[in-house]
Short mmCIF file of C-alpha atoms in Angstrom, two decimals:
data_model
loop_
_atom_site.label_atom_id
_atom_site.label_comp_id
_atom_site.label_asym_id
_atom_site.label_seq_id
_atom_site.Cartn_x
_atom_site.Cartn_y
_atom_site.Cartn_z
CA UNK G 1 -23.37 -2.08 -10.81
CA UNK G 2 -20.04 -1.58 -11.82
CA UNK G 3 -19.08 0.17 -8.83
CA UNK G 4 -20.40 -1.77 -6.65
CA UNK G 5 -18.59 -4.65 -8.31
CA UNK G 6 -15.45 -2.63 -8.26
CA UNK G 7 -15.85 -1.99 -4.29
CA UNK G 8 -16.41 -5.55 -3.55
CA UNK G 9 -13.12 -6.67 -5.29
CA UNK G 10 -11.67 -4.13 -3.21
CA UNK G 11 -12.59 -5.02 0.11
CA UNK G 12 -10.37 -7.68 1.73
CA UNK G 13 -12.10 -11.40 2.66
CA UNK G 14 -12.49 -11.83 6.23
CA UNK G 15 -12.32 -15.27 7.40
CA UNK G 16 -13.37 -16.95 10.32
CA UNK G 17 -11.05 -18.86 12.31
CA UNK G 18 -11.66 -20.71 15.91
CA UNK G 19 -10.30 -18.36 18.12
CA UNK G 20 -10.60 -14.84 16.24
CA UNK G 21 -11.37 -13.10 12.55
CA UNK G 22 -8.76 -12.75 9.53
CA UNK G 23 -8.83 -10.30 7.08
CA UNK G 24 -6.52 -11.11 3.97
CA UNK G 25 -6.03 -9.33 1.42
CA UNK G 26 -4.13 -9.69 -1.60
CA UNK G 27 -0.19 -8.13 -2.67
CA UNK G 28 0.12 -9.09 -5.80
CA UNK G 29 2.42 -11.54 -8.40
CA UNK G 30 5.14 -12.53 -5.55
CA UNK G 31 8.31 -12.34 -7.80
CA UNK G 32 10.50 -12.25 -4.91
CA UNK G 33 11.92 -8.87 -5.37
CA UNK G 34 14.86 -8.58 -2.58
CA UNK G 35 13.04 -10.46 -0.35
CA UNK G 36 14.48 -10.06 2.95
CA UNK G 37 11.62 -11.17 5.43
CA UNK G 38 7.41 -10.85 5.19
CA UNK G 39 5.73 -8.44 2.57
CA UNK G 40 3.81 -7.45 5.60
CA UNK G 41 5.55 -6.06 8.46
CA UNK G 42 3.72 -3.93 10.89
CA UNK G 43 0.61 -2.73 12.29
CA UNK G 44 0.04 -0.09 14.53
CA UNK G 45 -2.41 0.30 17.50
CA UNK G 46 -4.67 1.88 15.20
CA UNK G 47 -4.73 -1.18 13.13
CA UNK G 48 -3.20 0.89 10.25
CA UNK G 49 -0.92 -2.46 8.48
CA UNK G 50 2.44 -1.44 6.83
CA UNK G 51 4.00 -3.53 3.97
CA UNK G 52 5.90 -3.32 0.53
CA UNK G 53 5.07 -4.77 -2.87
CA UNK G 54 6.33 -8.01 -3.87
CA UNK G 55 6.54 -6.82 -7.19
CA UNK G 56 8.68 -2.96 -6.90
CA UNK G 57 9.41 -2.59 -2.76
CA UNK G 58 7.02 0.20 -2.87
CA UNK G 59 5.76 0.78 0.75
CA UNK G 60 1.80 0.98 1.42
CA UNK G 61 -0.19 1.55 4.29
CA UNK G 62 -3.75 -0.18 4.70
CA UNK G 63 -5.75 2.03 7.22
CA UNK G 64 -9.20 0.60 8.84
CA UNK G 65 -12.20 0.10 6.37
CA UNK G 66 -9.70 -1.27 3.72
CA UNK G 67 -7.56 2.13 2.96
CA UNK G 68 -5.05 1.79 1.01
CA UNK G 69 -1.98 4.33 0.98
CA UNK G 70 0.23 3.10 -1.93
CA UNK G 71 3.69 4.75 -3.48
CA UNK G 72 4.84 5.64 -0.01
CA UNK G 73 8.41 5.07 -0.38
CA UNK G 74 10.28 2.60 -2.63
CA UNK G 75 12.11 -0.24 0.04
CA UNK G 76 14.76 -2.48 -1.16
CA UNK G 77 13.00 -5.37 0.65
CA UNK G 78 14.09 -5.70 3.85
CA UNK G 79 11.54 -5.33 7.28
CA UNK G 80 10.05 -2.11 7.66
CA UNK G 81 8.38 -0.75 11.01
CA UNK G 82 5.93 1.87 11.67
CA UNK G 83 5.08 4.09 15.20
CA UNK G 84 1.53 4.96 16.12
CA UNK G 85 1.85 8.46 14.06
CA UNK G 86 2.40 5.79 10.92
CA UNK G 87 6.13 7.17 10.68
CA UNK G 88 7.68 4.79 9.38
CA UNK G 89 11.58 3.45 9.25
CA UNK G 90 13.08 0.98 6.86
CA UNK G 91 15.87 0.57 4.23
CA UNK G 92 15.29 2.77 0.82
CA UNK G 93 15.73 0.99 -2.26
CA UNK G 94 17.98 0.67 -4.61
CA UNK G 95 20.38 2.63 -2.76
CA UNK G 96 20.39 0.76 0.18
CA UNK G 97 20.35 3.74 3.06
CA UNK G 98 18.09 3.45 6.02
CA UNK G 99 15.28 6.17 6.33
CA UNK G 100 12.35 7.16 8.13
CA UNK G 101 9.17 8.98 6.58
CA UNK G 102 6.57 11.00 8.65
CA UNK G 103 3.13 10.35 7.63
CA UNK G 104 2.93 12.86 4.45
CA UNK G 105 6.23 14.29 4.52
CA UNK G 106 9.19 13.08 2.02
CA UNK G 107 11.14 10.39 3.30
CA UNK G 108 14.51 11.40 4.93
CA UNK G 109 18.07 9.53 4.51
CA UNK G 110 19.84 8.43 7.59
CA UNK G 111 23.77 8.95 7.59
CA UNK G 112 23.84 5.41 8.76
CA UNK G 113 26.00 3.42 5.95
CA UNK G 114 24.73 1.10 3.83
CA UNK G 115 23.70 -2.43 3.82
CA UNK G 116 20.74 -4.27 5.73
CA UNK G 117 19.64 -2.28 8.75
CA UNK G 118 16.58 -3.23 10.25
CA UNK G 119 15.43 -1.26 12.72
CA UNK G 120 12.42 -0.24 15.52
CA UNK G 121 10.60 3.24 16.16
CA UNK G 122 8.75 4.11 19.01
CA UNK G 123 5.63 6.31 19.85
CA UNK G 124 7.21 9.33 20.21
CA UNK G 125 9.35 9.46 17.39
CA UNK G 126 12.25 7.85 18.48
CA UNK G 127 14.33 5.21 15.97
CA UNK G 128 16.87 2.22 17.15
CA UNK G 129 19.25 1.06 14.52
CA UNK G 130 22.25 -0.77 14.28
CA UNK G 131 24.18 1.30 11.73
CA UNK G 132 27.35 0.75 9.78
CA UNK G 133 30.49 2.75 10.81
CA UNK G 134 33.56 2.95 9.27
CA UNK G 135 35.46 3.45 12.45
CA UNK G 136 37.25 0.84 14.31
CA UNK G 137 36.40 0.50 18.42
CA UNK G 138 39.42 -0.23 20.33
CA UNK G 139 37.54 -1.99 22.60
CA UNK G 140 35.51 -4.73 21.62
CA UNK G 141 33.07 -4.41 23.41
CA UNK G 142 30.90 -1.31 22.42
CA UNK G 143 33.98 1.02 22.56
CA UNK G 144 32.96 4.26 19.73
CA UNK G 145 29.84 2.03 19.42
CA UNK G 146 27.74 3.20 22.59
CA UNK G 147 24.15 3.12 21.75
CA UNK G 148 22.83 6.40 21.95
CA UNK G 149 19.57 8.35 21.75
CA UNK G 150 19.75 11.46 20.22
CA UNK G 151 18.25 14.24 18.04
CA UNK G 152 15.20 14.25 19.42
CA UNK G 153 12.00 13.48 18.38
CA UNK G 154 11.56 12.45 14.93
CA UNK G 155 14.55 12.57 14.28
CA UNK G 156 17.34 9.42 14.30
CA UNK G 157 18.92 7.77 16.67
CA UNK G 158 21.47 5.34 16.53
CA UNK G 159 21.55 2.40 18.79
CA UNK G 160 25.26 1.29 17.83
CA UNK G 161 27.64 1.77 14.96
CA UNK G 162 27.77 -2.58 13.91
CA UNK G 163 29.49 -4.42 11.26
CA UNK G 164 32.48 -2.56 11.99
CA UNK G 165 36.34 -4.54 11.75
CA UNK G 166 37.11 -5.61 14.68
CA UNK H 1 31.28 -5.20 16.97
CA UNK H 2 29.12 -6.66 14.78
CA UNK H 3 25.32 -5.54 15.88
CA UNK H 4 22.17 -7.30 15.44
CA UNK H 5 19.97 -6.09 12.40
CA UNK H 6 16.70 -7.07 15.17
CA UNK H 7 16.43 -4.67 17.84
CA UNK H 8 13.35 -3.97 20.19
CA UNK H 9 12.64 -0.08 21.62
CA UNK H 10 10.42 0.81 23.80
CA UNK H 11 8.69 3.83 24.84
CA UNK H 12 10.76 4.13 27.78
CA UNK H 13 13.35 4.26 25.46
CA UNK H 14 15.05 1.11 26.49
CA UNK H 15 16.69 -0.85 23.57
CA UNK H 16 17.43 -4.74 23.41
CA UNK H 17 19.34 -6.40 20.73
CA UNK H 18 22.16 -8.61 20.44
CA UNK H 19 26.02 -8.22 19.32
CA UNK H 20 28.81 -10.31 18.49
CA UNK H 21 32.63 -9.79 18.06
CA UNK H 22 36.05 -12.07 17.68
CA UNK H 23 35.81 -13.43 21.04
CA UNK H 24 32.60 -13.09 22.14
CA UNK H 25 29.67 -15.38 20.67
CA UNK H 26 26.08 -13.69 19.82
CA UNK H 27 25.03 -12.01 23.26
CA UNK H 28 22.27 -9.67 24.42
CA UNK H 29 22.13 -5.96 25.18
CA UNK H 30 19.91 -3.83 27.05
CA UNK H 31 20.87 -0.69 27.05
CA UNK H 32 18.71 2.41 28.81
CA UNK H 33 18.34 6.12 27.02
CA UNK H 34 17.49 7.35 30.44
CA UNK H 35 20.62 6.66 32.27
CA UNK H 36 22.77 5.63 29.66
CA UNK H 37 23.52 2.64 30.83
CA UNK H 38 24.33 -0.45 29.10
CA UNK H 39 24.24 -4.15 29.81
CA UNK H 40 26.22 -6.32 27.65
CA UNK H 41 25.76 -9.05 29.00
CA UNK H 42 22.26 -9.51 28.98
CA UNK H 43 22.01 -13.41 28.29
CA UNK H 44 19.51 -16.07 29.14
CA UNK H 45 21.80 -18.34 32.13
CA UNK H 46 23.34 -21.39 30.43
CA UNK H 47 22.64 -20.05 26.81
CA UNK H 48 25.18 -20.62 24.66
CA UNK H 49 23.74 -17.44 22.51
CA UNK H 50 21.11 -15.00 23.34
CA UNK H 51 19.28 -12.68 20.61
CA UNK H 52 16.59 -10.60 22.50
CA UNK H 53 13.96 -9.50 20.17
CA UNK H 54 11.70 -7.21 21.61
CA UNK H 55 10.81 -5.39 24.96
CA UNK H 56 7.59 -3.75 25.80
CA UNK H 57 6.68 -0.51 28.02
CA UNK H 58 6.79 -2.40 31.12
CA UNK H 59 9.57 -3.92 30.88
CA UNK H 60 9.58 -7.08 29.76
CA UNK H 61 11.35 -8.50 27.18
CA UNK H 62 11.54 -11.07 24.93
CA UNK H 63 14.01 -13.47 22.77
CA UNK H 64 15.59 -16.36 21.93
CA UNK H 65 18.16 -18.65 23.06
CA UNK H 66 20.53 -21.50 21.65
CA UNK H 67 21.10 -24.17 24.13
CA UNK H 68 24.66 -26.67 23.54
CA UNK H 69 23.34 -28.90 21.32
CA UNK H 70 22.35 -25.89 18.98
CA UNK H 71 18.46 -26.16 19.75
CA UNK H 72 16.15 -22.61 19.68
CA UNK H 73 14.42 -21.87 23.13
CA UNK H 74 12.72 -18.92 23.80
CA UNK H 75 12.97 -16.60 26.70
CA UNK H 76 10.84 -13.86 28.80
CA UNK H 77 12.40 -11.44 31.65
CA UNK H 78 11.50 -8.59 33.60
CA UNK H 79 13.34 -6.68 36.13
CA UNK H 80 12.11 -8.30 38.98
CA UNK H 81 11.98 -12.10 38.06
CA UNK H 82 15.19 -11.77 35.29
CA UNK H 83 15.39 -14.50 32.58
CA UNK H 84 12.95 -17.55 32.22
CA UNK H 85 12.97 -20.01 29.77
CA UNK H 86 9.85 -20.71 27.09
CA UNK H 87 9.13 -23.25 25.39
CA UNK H 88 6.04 -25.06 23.72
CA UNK H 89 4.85 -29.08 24.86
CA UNK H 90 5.98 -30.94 21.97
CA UNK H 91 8.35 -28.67 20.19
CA UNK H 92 11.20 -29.19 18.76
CA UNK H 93 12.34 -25.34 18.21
CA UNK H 94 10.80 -21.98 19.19
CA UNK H 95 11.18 -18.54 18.55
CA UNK H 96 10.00 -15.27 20.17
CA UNK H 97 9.17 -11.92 17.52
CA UNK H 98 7.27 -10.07 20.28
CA UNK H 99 5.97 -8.85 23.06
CA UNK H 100 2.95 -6.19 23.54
CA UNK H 101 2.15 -3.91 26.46
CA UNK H 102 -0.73 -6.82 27.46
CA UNK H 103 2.51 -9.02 28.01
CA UNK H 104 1.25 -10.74 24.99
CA UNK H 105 4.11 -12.74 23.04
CA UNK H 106 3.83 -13.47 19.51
CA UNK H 107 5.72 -16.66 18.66
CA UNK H 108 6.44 -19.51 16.57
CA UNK H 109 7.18 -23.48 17.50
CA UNK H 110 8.41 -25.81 15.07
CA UNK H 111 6.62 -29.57 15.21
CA UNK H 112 8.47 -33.07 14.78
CA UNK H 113 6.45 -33.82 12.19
CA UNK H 114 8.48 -35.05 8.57
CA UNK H 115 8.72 -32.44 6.97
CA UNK H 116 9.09 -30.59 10.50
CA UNK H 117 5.93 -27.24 10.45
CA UNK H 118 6.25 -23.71 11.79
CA UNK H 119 3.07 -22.57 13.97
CA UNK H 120 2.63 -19.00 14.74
CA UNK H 121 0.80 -18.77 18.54
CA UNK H 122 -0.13 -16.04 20.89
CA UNK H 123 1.54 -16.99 24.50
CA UNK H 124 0.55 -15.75 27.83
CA UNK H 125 2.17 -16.44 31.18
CA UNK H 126 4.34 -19.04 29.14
CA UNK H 127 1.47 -20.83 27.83
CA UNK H 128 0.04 -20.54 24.26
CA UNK H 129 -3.33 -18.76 24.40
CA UNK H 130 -3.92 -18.69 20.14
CA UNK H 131 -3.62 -20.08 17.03
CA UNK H 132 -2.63 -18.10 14.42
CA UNK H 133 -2.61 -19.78 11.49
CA UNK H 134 -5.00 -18.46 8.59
CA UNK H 135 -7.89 -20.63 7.40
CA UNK H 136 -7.80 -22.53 4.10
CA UNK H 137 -4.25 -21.64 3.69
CA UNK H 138 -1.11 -24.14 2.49
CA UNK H 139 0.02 -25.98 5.57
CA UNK H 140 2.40 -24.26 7.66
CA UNK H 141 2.53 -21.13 4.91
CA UNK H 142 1.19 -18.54 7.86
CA UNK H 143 3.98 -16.19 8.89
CA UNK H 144 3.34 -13.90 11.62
CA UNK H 145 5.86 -10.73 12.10
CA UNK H 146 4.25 -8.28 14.33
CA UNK H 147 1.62 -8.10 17.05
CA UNK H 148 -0.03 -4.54 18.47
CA UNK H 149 -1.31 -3.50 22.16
CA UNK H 150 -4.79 -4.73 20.96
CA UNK H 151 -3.53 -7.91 19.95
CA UNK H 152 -3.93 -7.63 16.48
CA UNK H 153 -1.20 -9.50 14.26
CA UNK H 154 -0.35 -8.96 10.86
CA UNK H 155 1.79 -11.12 8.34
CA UNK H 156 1.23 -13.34 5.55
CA UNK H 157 0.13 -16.97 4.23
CA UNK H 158 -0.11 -18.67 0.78
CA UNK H 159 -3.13 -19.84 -0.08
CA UNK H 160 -3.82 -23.67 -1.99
CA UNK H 161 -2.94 -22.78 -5.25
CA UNK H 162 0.23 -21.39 -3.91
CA UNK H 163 -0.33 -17.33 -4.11
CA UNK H 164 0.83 -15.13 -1.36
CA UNK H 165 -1.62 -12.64 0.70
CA UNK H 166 -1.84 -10.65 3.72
CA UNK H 167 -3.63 -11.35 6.93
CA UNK H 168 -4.71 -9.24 9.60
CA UNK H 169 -5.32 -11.53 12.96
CA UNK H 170 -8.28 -10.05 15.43
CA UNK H 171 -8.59 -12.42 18.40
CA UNK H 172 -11.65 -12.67 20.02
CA UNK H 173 -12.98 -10.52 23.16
#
């Protein structure tokens, strides 16, 4: 009896609404830890939902039939995406450098500067984000900035340098 | 060159985002991996500002726009048709997060209500197709921020007595 009780707390409520189901579950005292945009932030076609804990910035992963993932990387808040492959890209806390994470690997640093860089990954591994550079273009417009695609898959790649003195 | 921290990628490698410098207010970018070329002037026609948010495997992509008098519209484009303008009967702002490969946009329109509410909708073909707003939550609390190829949507709400959870949205078949 008590593990059945134990298994019902864990499942999340599904709710009816008019034009579709919602599933809710909860994250948690909300004590607005570096809050930078929604606790949740992505799902992937496989319906595998990525998010961080309001309480720490820890990263989790809920997988179909209510599978939690939890610990995956600490965040320091700000939106974090994930690919079809669940790798996922966001901004590792405290320290403030972007990163991406394959599914049960460590998570790896980008040499990308610091600050708030959001970002986007795509299904084959590839990673847009607007990175800090220390270099100043001499033309405004993109000059020592070009977006770029490289390294291959799983790897980075750096759509533009950004926040750079103009 | 400051750079938007809200970029959309696609599969085809094609990134959209938005950028700003000293004499140049917020614009759009589209640049392509596959011939390396970029567009940096990627703005929705009579915008004052353009931040594209998100493009999708076919093509078309999605954002927002602030017209003179400083009001959010949203826009859609593709390749063939370029920039069109979206916005919701009866709102008063709107805003574009994304678009999946079923050229289904997830949005937000604010109301002229006092106090003004946000509603989260699915659109299709410039018309909203859903509701996404989480039952026996606070009014106006439901935030959306993503949406998959199935349609799924993900995000959070707070509830009556003010806690916040996480949704998952599964529209019906």
């Amino acid at each position: 009896m008590k593990t059945l009780t134990l298994t019902l707390a864990l499942l999340a409520t599904t709710l009816a609404g008019a034009q579709g189901k919602y599933q809710t579950f909860g994250l948690g005292p909300d004590t607005g830890f570096n809050r930078d945009g929604s606790y949740v932030t992505d799902i992937n076609d496989s319906g595998q939902v990525l998010g961080w804990w309001p309480t720490n910035g820890e990263a989790y992963v809920i997988s179909p039939r209510d599978a939690w993932t939890k610990n995956i990387v600490k965040t320091n808040g700000s939106p974090l995406f994930m690919n079809n492959a669940a790798t996922i890209v966001g901004v590792e806390g405290p320290s403030n450098i972007p990163f991406y994470k394959v599914w049960g690997q460590t998570a790896v640093l980008f040499p990308c500067g610091r600050g708030a860089v959001y970002g986007a990954i795509n299904t084959a591994g590839y990673i847009a984000v607007a990175c800090q550079s220390t270099t100043t273009p001499t033309n405004p417009e993109f000059s020592g900035a070009t977006p770029r695609i490289t390294q291959g898959r799983r790897s980075y790649s750096l759509t533009t340098s950004g926040q750079t003195s103009s | 060159v400051t750079v938007s921290e809200t970029v959309g990628l696609n599969n085809l490698n094609q990134i959209v985002g938005s950028w700003i410098d000293y004499s140049t207010p917020w614009s759009g970018f589209f640049y392509d991996g596959t011939s390396k070329k970029l567009n940096t002037r990627f703005n929705m026609p009579g915008a004052v500002t353009t931040y594209p948010t998100a493009i999708n495997d076919n093509q078309e992509a999605v954002g927002n726009w602030f017209d003179q008098t400083g009001v959010q519209h949203g826009f859609y484009w593709n390749p063939t048709a370029g920039f069109s303008d979206i916005d919701v009967a009866g709102d008063t702002a709107i805003g574009l997060v994304s678009i999946n490969n079923s050229s289904v946009i997830l949005g937000w329109w604010q109301d002229d209500n006092t106090p003004t509410k946000i509603h989260y909708v699915t659109i299709v073909n410039g018309q909203p197709t859903a509701s996404v707003d989480v039952p026996k939550s606070q009014a106006g609390s439901t935030v959306a921020t993503a949406i998959n190829n199935v349609g799924q949507v993900v995000g959070e709400y707070e509830t009556q007595e003010g806690v916040v959870r996480g949704f998952i949205y599964t529209p019906s078949k």
